[in-house]
């Protein structure tokens, strides 16, 4: 049996976590379980997100083979398992009756695997789960969510604000740009149009800070590059763009706004290929769909998930909205397809007004849980990480850490790799986000997914982006943000060689 | 089997000769195996055998596409610089392991390069292997002294230009060996020159050292970089002129498809009276060109250079393109060139 205790930083100091106290009930439960203990892994994590997708005890099967699409996953015909993982959240292990929880979770796993839950979807890679459609809905219907909660989304960011208002960072970048532009101009190689792009514009404060700082520094510089400047603001949400636009209204037609999918920047910004002198991305990557992969006993696995609601939660929600638990999955998918406005119109029996549909959205989001299983990958190249990248990109990371589970950050990787070609040879990409800086970080901590307001937060696999950038000829560096104590880090990518 | 056709004869006998710049598509699996070698996971002998198989496949792809003058695809090389620098006595490379095979080494020169020592192993064996595998005419390319020097720290010389000249002498010795092995179309690649336009005179001086006394057809390829399928610089070819007129080369091979064809005017303005290798395939895009577009590019170039002095080639090496895209692009290039040949009443090459 393998016991993996990840939050090692919490094992020392004045109030160390009581690992023995947490594991003892687990072994008590295992002593009566009919399990092949040699193939069991017990994983102790510390899930720091108060709002998350997991129970204090989770049981995850390790499948022996990759199931065929449509293969039954319950009863005697369910896929064969080669092992089992019991995951304990050390933050909540004292929440009463750990042994009983383990016994119950094992019994449920040994049964049909779904008796305690209302299932919302089939097994699939996490990036395809409806949890990301909830996330999309949050950005599309942000105004409704904010109205219901009474606070703007930026207040939900770690520390209550983004890095966007840091004039120091903007000033350093702009001074460097002015120097490069002077050099290119001297060689008659400076384009007439000077493009800066921002993906994920928030409330426009980054754009305003950047443009106001640029105006001032350009005036001091005396070359009037402002005349040639174009600042492109791109965001998934038209609502967010409208609000951001107001923040930079005083820069008039220097600013253009574009609705775009951050995971496919070239779909909207292909005209920028090789032209952008800076692409700025803040707090976007941690909010894009991501899978998890794991190396277990030296073999690669993809983590498949299925979203569900606990029966008790489902019953409560169903009562509140005049429906039956068995009909909740369909209602949730209607919500995700239509949004709260149209759902209220389409289902007047359940929702008297949009506000009721928003409340339904918030209730289901709050109750949403993920069940997980490990599915073997036949070969890393058989796993498509992004439309243009196979799992081979993961090999150096998976091979560097022994048995490890890590985020693939598919959306972030697609966005990053799709953005790099937009850069001018002297351009740079600058990104503030929650980055892991070493693959070994996955051995010692839990980094998501968690719930931030109505959105998903998942730390970004920084080493994976570094590797992908290197393979494309970029120097990629991840450095701490300037704000003391901030979890957010700054990633910078520039052409090397 | 009929004897191999010399490249020079092919050039002289076939207006609008189609050829490649040098590198060919490197499959992901080959990249992985190469990296394994640099991490000491497979032996050099196994990698050599893999390279030989890959080169045969690359030659076959070019022949099937109908390319007149082919190359070995530079598939033995880790990158355009290190394959040469590691063979030059006096160039120090402290750490020869690589995280990725395509990375550049950190190379240093702390003392003047020993003049008597040649490059080892030489490039002639590479050419000889290729010669055995195809009856088609062959172009053999190597990176020029100026670009090589840009990847070396410290010079060991009071005047940095002397390192460029010393590298040129090493390459001249290689060129002599290549000619001795039967190579008759050699190409010097200067992918870094566009980033240092103010040093064009030095670069051309070094090119002339490389070509001195080597009786082959010489081509000089200058592009804006193709590392990771990205341009390293932007600008115009005007920096090349008039300096390039003094280069003792027979052909200038330039990038046009990606950048546009405006710089063709430079050839007219400076009365370029030698061969032009016209880049008609954008190697930085996976989109396959329509043969009609290729033909249109060729017609535009014919306003400046007559067909007997026009070679048709991609902008640069094809190494970053997937194999199926590389094949399709070469087919489009050959079809486009054939279309124009037909319009001009030129018989297809034998």
CSV table of C-alpha atoms in Angstrom, one decimal, chain B:
chain,number,residue,atom,x,y,z
B,1,UNK,CA,20.6,2.5,-62.8
B,2,UNK,CA,21.3,5.7,-64.7
B,3,UNK,CA,24.1,7.9,-63.4
B,4,UNK,CA,23.3,10.7,-61.1
B,5,UNK,CA,22.6,14.1,-62.6
B,6,UNK,CA,25.0,16.9,-61.5
B,7,UNK,CA,23.1,19.8,-60.0
B,8,UNK,CA,24.9,22.3,-62.1
B,9,UNK,CA,23.8,20.5,-65.2
B,10,UNK,CA,20.2,20.4,-64.0
B,11,UNK,CA,20.3,24.2,-63.3
B,12,UNK,CA,21.6,25.0,-66.7
B,13,UNK,CA,19.3,22.6,-68.5
B,14,UNK,CA,16.1,23.3,-66.7
B,15,UNK,CA,14.6,26.8,-66.5
B,16,UNK,CA,12.6,27.3,-63.4
B,17,UNK,CA,14.4,24.5,-61.6
B,18,UNK,CA,12.6,23.4,-58.5
B,19,UNK,CA,14.6,22.8,-55.4
B,20,UNK,CA,14.6,23.0,-51.6
B,21,UNK,CA,16.5,25.3,-49.3
B,22,UNK,CA,17.8,22.5,-47.1
B,23,UNK,CA,16.0,21.1,-44.0
B,24,UNK,CA,13.0,18.8,-44.3
B,25,UNK,CA,10.2,18.0,-41.9
B,26,UNK,CA,11.4,16.6,-38.6
B,27,UNK,CA,8.7,14.2,-37.2
B,28,UNK,CA,7.9,14.5,-33.5
B,29,UNK,CA,9.2,11.0,-33.0
B,30,UNK,CA,12.5,11.8,-34.5
B,31,UNK,CA,12.8,14.9,-32.3
B,32,UNK,CA,12.1,12.7,-29.3
B,33,UNK,CA,14.7,10.2,-30.3
B,34,UNK,CA,17.3,12.9,-30.9
B,35,UNK,CA,16.5,14.4,-27.5
B,36,UNK,CA,16.9,10.9,-26.0
B,37,UNK,CA,20.4,10.8,-27.5
B,38,UNK,CA,21.4,14.1,-26.0
B,39,UNK,CA,20.1,12.8,-22.6
B,40,UNK,CA,22.2,9.6,-23.1
B,41,UNK,CA,19.2,7.3,-23.4
B,42,UNK,CA,20.1,5.9,-26.8
B,43,UNK,CA,23.4,5.2,-28.4
B,44,UNK,CA,25.0,7.2,-31.2
B,45,UNK,CA,25.0,4.1,-33.5
B,46,UNK,CA,21.2,3.6,-33.2
B,47,UNK,CA,20.6,7.3,-33.8
B,48,UNK,CA,22.8,7.2,-36.9
B,49,UNK,CA,20.7,4.3,-38.3
B,50,UNK,CA,17.5,6.2,-37.6
B,51,UNK,CA,18.9,9.2,-39.4
B,52,UNK,CA,19.8,7.2,-42.4
B,53,UNK,CA,16.3,5.8,-42.6
B,54,UNK,CA,14.8,9.3,-42.2
B,55,UNK,CA,17.0,10.7,-44.9
B,56,UNK,CA,16.0,8.0,-47.3
B,57,UNK,CA,12.4,8.8,-46.6
B,58,UNK,CA,13.0,12.5,-47.1
B,59,UNK,CA,14.6,12.0,-50.4
B,60,UNK,CA,11.8,9.8,-51.5
B,61,UNK,CA,9.2,12.4,-50.5
B,62,UNK,CA,11.1,15.1,-52.6
B,63,UNK,CA,11.4,12.8,-55.6
B,64,UNK,CA,7.8,11.8,-55.5
B,65,UNK,CA,6.8,15.5,-55.2
B,66,UNK,CA,8.8,16.0,-58.4
B,67,UNK,CA,11.5,18.3,-57.0
B,68,UNK,CA,14.4,18.6,-59.4
B,69,UNK,CA,17.3,19.2,-57.0
B,70,UNK,CA,16.9,17.5,-53.6
B,71,UNK,CA,18.7,17.6,-50.3
B,72,UNK,CA,19.2,15.2,-47.4
B,73,UNK,CA,16.8,17.3,-45.3
B,74,UNK,CA,19.6,18.1,-42.9
B,75,UNK,CA,18.0,15.4,-40.8
B,76,UNK,CA,21.3,14.4,-39.1
B,77,UNK,CA,21.6,17.9,-37.6
B,78,UNK,CA,20.4,18.9,-34.2
B,79,UNK,CA,20.1,22.5,-35.4
B,80,UNK,CA,21.7,24.8,-37.9
B,81,UNK,CA,24.6,25.9,-35.6
B,82,UNK,CA,25.7,23.1,-33.3
B,83,UNK,CA,26.1,20.4,-35.9
B,84,UNK,CA,28.9,22.5,-37.3
B,85,UNK,CA,30.3,24.1,-34.1
B,86,UNK,CA,30.8,20.8,-32.4
B,87,UNK,CA,33.1,19.7,-35.3
B,88,UNK,CA,35.4,22.8,-35.2
B,89,UNK,CA,38.5,22.4,-33.1
B,90,UNK,CA,38.9,25.3,-30.7
B,91,UNK,CA,35.2,25.8,-30.1
B,92,UNK,CA,34.5,24.8,-26.5
B,93,UNK,CA,31.2,23.4,-25.4
B,94,UNK,CA,31.2,22.7,-21.7
B,95,UNK,CA,28.0,20.8,-21.4
B,96,UNK,CA,27.0,18.6,-24.3
B,97,UNK,CA,23.8,17.3,-22.7
B,98,UNK,CA,20.6,19.0,-23.9
B,99,UNK,CA,17.1,19.3,-22.5
B,100,UNK,CA,15.8,19.4,-26.0
B,101,UNK,CA,17.9,18.4,-29.0
B,102,UNK,CA,17.0,21.6,-30.9
B,103,UNK,CA,18.4,23.9,-28.1
B,104,UNK,CA,21.6,25.7,-28.9
B,105,UNK,CA,24.7,24.9,-27.0
B,106,UNK,CA,26.6,27.5,-25.0
B,107,UNK,CA,29.7,27.7,-27.2
B,108,UNK,CA,32.9,29.6,-26.4
B,109,UNK,CA,36.1,30.4,-28.2
B,110,UNK,CA,38.9,31.5,-25.8
B,111,UNK,CA,41.8,31.4,-28.2
B,112,UNK,CA,42.3,31.7,-32.0
B,113,UNK,CA,41.1,28.5,-33.7
B,114,UNK,CA,43.9,26.2,-34.6
B,115,UNK,CA,44.4,26.8,-38.3
B,116,UNK,CA,45.8,23.4,-39.2
B,117,UNK,CA,43.0,21.3,-37.7
B,118,UNK,CA,40.1,20.6,-39.9
B,119,UNK,CA,36.5,19.9,-39.0
B,120,UNK,CA,35.9,16.5,-37.7
B,121,UNK,CA,34.0,14.5,-38.7
B,122,UNK,CA,33.7,16.3,-42.0
B,123,UNK,CA,30.5,16.9,-43.9
B,124,UNK,CA,31.6,15.0,-47.1
B,125,UNK,CA,30.4,11.7,-45.6
B,126,UNK,CA,27.0,13.2,-45.2
B,127,UNK,CA,27.0,14.1,-48.9
B,128,UNK,CA,28.4,10.8,-49.9
B,129,UNK,CA,25.5,8.9,-48.1
B,130,UNK,CA,22.9,11.1,-49.8
B,131,UNK,CA,24.6,10.6,-53.2
B,132,UNK,CA,24.2,6.8,-52.8
B,133,UNK,CA,20.5,7.1,-52.2
B,134,UNK,CA,19.3,9.2,-55.1
B,135,UNK,CA,19.9,9.8,-58.8
B,136,UNK,CA,18.5,13.3,-58.5
B,137,UNK,CA,20.8,16.3,-58.4
B,138,UNK,CA,21.7,17.3,-54.8
B,139,UNK,CA,22.0,20.6,-53.1
B,140,UNK,CA,24.1,20.5,-49.9
B,141,UNK,CA,23.7,23.4,-47.5
B,142,UNK,CA,25.6,24.6,-44.4
B,143,UNK,CA,25.4,27.6,-42.1
B,144,UNK,CA,27.7,30.4,-43.0
B,145,UNK,CA,30.5,31.8,-40.9
B,146,UNK,CA,28.8,35.0,-39.9
B,147,UNK,CA,25.8,33.2,-38.4
B,148,UNK,CA,28.0,30.6,-36.7
B,149,UNK,CA,29.9,33.4,-35.1
B,150,UNK,CA,26.8,34.9,-33.6
B,151,UNK,CA,26.3,31.8,-31.4
B,152,UNK,CA,29.8,31.9,-29.9
B,153,UNK,CA,30.6,33.7,-26.7
B,154,UNK,CA,33.9,35.5,-26.4
B,155,UNK,CA,36.1,35.5,-29.5
B,156,UNK,CA,39.7,34.8,-28.6
B,157,UNK,CA,40.5,37.4,-31.1
B,158,UNK,CA,41.2,41.1,-30.6
B,159,UNK,CA,39.0,41.8,-33.6
B,160,UNK,CA,35.7,39.8,-33.5
B,161,UNK,CA,35.7,39.8,-37.3
B,162,UNK,CA,38.7,37.6,-37.3
B,163,UNK,CA,36.7,34.8,-35.7
B,164,UNK,CA,34.2,35.1,-38.6
B,165,UNK,CA,37.1,34.8,-41.0
B,166,UNK,CA,38.6,31.9,-39.2
B,167,UNK,CA,35.3,30.0,-39.3
B,168,UNK,CA,35.1,30.8,-43.0
B,169,UNK,CA,38.5,29.1,-43.6
B,170,UNK,CA,37.2,26.0,-41.8
B,171,UNK,CA,34.2,26.0,-44.0
B,172,UNK,CA,36.3,26.5,-47.1
B,173,UNK,CA,38.2,23.4,-46.2
B,174,UNK,CA,34.9,21.5,-45.8
B,175,UNK,CA,33.7,22.9,-49.2
B,176,UNK,CA,36.8,21.5,-50.8
B,177,UNK,CA,36.1,18.1,-49.3
B,178,UNK,CA,32.5,18.2,-50.4
B,179,UNK,CA,33.5,19.1,-53.9
B,180,UNK,CA,36.0,16.3,-53.9
B,181,UNK,CA,33.1,13.9,-52.9
B,182,UNK,CA,31.2,15.1,-55.9
B,183,UNK,CA,29.0,17.9,-54.5
B,184,UNK,CA,28.5,20.5,-57.2
B,185,UNK,CA,25.8,22.7,-55.7
B,186,UNK,CA,26.7,24.1,-52.3
B,187,UNK,CA,24.7,26.6,-50.4
B,188,UNK,CA,25.8,28.9,-47.6
B,189,UNK,CA,22.9,29.8,-45.2
B,190,UNK,CA,23.1,33.1,-43.3
B,191,UNK,CA,19.9,33.1,-41.1
B,192,UNK,CA,21.3,35.6,-38.6
B,193,UNK,CA,22.6,38.2,-41.1
B,194,UNK,CA,19.3,40.0,-41.4
B,195,UNK,CA,19.5,40.9,-37.7
B,196,UNK,CA,22.9,42.6,-38.2
B,197,UNK,CA,22.5,44.5,-41.4
B,198,UNK,CA,25.4,46.8,-40.5
B,199,UNK,CA,27.7,43.8,-40.8
B,200,UNK,CA,26.8,42.8,-44.2
B,201,UNK,CA,30.3,43.7,-45.6
B,202,UNK,CA,32.0,41.4,-43.1
B,203,UNK,CA,29.5,38.6,-43.9
B,204,UNK,CA,30.1,38.8,-47.6
B,205,UNK,CA,33.9,38.9,-47.1
B,206,UNK,CA,33.5,35.7,-45.1
B,207,UNK,CA,31.3,34.1,-47.8
B,208,UNK,CA,34.1,34.8,-50.3
B,209,UNK,CA,36.6,33.1,-48.1
B,210,UNK,CA,34.3,30.0,-48.0
B,211,UNK,CA,33.8,29.9,-51.7
B,212,UNK,CA,37.4,30.7,-52.7
B,213,UNK,CA,38.9,28.0,-55.0
B,214,UNK,CA,36.0,25.7,-54.8
B,215,UNK,CA,34.7,25.0,-58.3
B,216,UNK,CA,31.1,24.3,-57.7
B,217,UNK,CA,27.9,26.3,-58.2
B,218,UNK,CA,27.5,28.4,-55.0
B,219,UNK,CA,24.2,29.7,-53.6
B,220,UNK,CA,23.8,32.1,-50.7
B,221,UNK,CA,20.6,31.9,-48.7
B,222,UNK,CA,19.6,34.9,-46.6
B,223,UNK,CA,16.3,34.8,-44.8
B,224,UNK,CA,14.7,36.4,-41.7
B,225,UNK,CA,15.2,33.3,-39.6
B,226,UNK,CA,13.1,30.2,-39.3
B,227,UNK,CA,13.9,29.0,-35.8
B,228,UNK,CA,10.7,27.4,-34.4
B,229,UNK,CA,9.0,28.6,-37.6
B,230,UNK,CA,9.2,32.2,-36.5
B,231,UNK,CA,11.0,35.1,-38.1
B,232,UNK,CA,13.8,36.3,-35.9
B,233,UNK,CA,13.7,39.7,-37.5
B,234,UNK,CA,11.6,41.9,-39.8
B,235,UNK,CA,12.7,44.3,-42.4
B,236,UNK,CA,13.8,44.4,-46.1
B,237,UNK,CA,16.5,43.0,-48.1
B,238,UNK,CA,17.8,46.4,-49.1
B,239,UNK,CA,20.6,46.0,-46.5
B,240,UNK,CA,22.1,43.2,-48.8
B,241,UNK,CA,22.7,45.6,-51.6
B,242,UNK,CA,25.1,46.6,-53.1
B,243,UNK,CA,27.4,44.5,-50.9
B,244,UNK,CA,26.0,41.2,-52.1
B,245,UNK,CA,27.1,42.0,-55.6
B,246,UNK,CA,30.7,41.4,-54.6
B,247,UNK,CA,29.8,37.9,-53.2
B,248,UNK,CA,31.5,35.2,-55.3
B,249,UNK,CA,28.3,33.2,-55.5
B,250,UNK,CA,26.2,32.1,-58.4
B,251,UNK,CA,22.8,32.3,-56.8
B,252,UNK,CA,20.9,34.3,-54.2
B,253,UNK,CA,18.2,32.3,-52.4
B,254,UNK,CA,15.7,34.6,-50.7
B,255,UNK,CA,12.5,34.6,-48.7
B,256,UNK,CA,9.5,36.1,-50.4
B,257,UNK,CA,6.3,34.1,-49.9
B,258,UNK,CA,5.8,35.2,-46.3
B,259,UNK,CA,7.1,38.7,-46.6
B,260,UNK,CA,5.7,39.6,-50.0
B,261,UNK,CA,7.5,40.2,-53.3
B,262,UNK,CA,8.2,43.9,-53.1
B,263,UNK,CA,11.9,43.3,-52.6
B,264,UNK,CA,12.2,41.9,-56.1
B,265,UNK,CA,12.7,45.5,-57.2
B,266,UNK,CA,16.1,45.4,-55.5
B,267,UNK,CA,17.3,42.8,-57.9
B,268,UNK,CA,16.3,45.0,-60.8
B,269,UNK,CA,17.6,48.2,-59.3
B,270,UNK,CA,21.0,46.5,-58.6
B,271,UNK,CA,21.0,44.6,-61.9
B,272,UNK,CA,21.4,41.1,-60.3
B,273,UNK,CA,22.6,39.0,-63.2
B,274,UNK,CA,23.0,35.6,-61.5
B,275,UNK,CA,20.5,33.0,-60.4
B,276,UNK,CA,17.7,33.9,-58.0
B,277,UNK,CA,16.2,31.2,-55.7
B,278,UNK,CA,12.7,32.5,-55.4
B,279,UNK,CA,10.9,31.6,-52.1
B,280,UNK,CA,7.4,30.7,-53.2
B,281,UNK,CA,6.3,28.6,-50.2
B,282,UNK,CA,5.7,30.1,-46.8
B,283,UNK,CA,7.4,27.6,-44.4
B,284,UNK,CA,6.0,29.4,-41.3
B,285,UNK,CA,2.5,28.6,-42.2
B,286,UNK,CA,0.8,25.1,-42.3
B,287,UNK,CA,-1.5,26.3,-45.0
B,288,UNK,CA,-0.8,24.7,-48.3
B,289,UNK,CA,-0.4,27.1,-51.2
B,290,UNK,CA,-2.5,26.8,-54.3
B,291,UNK,CA,-0.3,26.0,-57.3
B,292,UNK,CA,-1.9,28.9,-59.1
B,293,UNK,CA,-0.6,31.2,-56.4
B,294,UNK,CA,2.9,29.7,-56.8
B,295,UNK,CA,2.6,30.3,-60.6
B,296,UNK,CA,1.6,33.9,-60.0
B,297,UNK,CA,4.6,34.4,-57.8
B,298,UNK,CA,6.9,33.0,-60.4
B,299,UNK,CA,5.4,35.2,-63.2
B,300,UNK,CA,6.0,38.2,-61.0
B,301,UNK,CA,9.6,37.2,-60.5
B,302,UNK,CA,10.0,36.7,-64.3
B,303,UNK,CA,9.5,40.4,-64.7
B,304,UNK,CA,12.9,40.8,-63.0
B,305,UNK,CA,14.8,37.5,-63.7
B,306,UNK,CA,14.6,35.4,-66.9
B,307,UNK,CA,13.4,31.8,-66.5
B,308,UNK,CA,16.9,30.3,-67.1
B,309,UNK,CA,18.2,32.1,-64.0
B,310,UNK,CA,15.2,31.5,-61.8
B,311,UNK,CA,15.2,28.6,-59.3
B,312,UNK,CA,11.9,27.9,-57.5
B,313,UNK,CA,12.1,26.9,-53.8
B,314,UNK,CA,10.4,27.3,-50.5
B,315,UNK,CA,11.3,30.4,-48.4
B,316,UNK,CA,13.5,28.4,-46.1
B,317,UNK,CA,13.8,24.9,-44.7
B,318,UNK,CA,10.7,22.8,-44.1
B,319,UNK,CA,11.8,21.3,-40.8
B,320,UNK,CA,9.0,22.8,-38.7
B,321,UNK,CA,6.2,21.6,-40.9
B,322,UNK,CA,4.4,18.2,-40.5
B,323,UNK,CA,5.5,15.8,-43.1
B,324,UNK,CA,2.1,15.7,-44.9
B,325,UNK,CA,2.1,19.5,-45.1
B,326,UNK,CA,5.7,19.6,-46.3
B,327,UNK,CA,4.8,17.0,-49.1
B,328,UNK,CA,1.7,18.9,-50.1
B,329,UNK,CA,3.7,22.2,-50.2
B,330,UNK,CA,6.4,20.7,-52.4
B,331,UNK,CA,3.8,19.3,-54.7
B,332,UNK,CA,2.1,22.7,-55.0
B,333,UNK,CA,5.5,24.3,-55.7
B,334,UNK,CA,6.3,21.8,-58.4
B,335,UNK,CA,2.9,22.0,-60.0
B,336,UNK,CA,3.0,25.8,-60.0
B,337,UNK,CA,6.4,25.8,-61.6
B,338,UNK,CA,5.3,23.3,-64.2
B,339,UNK,CA,2.3,25.5,-65.1
B,340,UNK,CA,4.6,28.4,-65.8
B,341,UNK,CA,7.0,26.3,-67.8
B,342,UNK,CA,4.1,25.1,-69.9
B,343,UNK,CA,3.0,28.7,-70.5
B,344,UNK,CA,6.6,29.6,-71.6
B,345,UNK,CA,6.7,26.5,-73.9
B,346,UNK,CA,9.5,24.9,-71.8
B,347,UNK,CA,9.6,21.2,-72.0
B,348,UNK,CA,9.4,19.3,-68.6
B,349,UNK,CA,12.7,18.3,-67.2
B,350,UNK,CA,13.7,14.7,-67.9
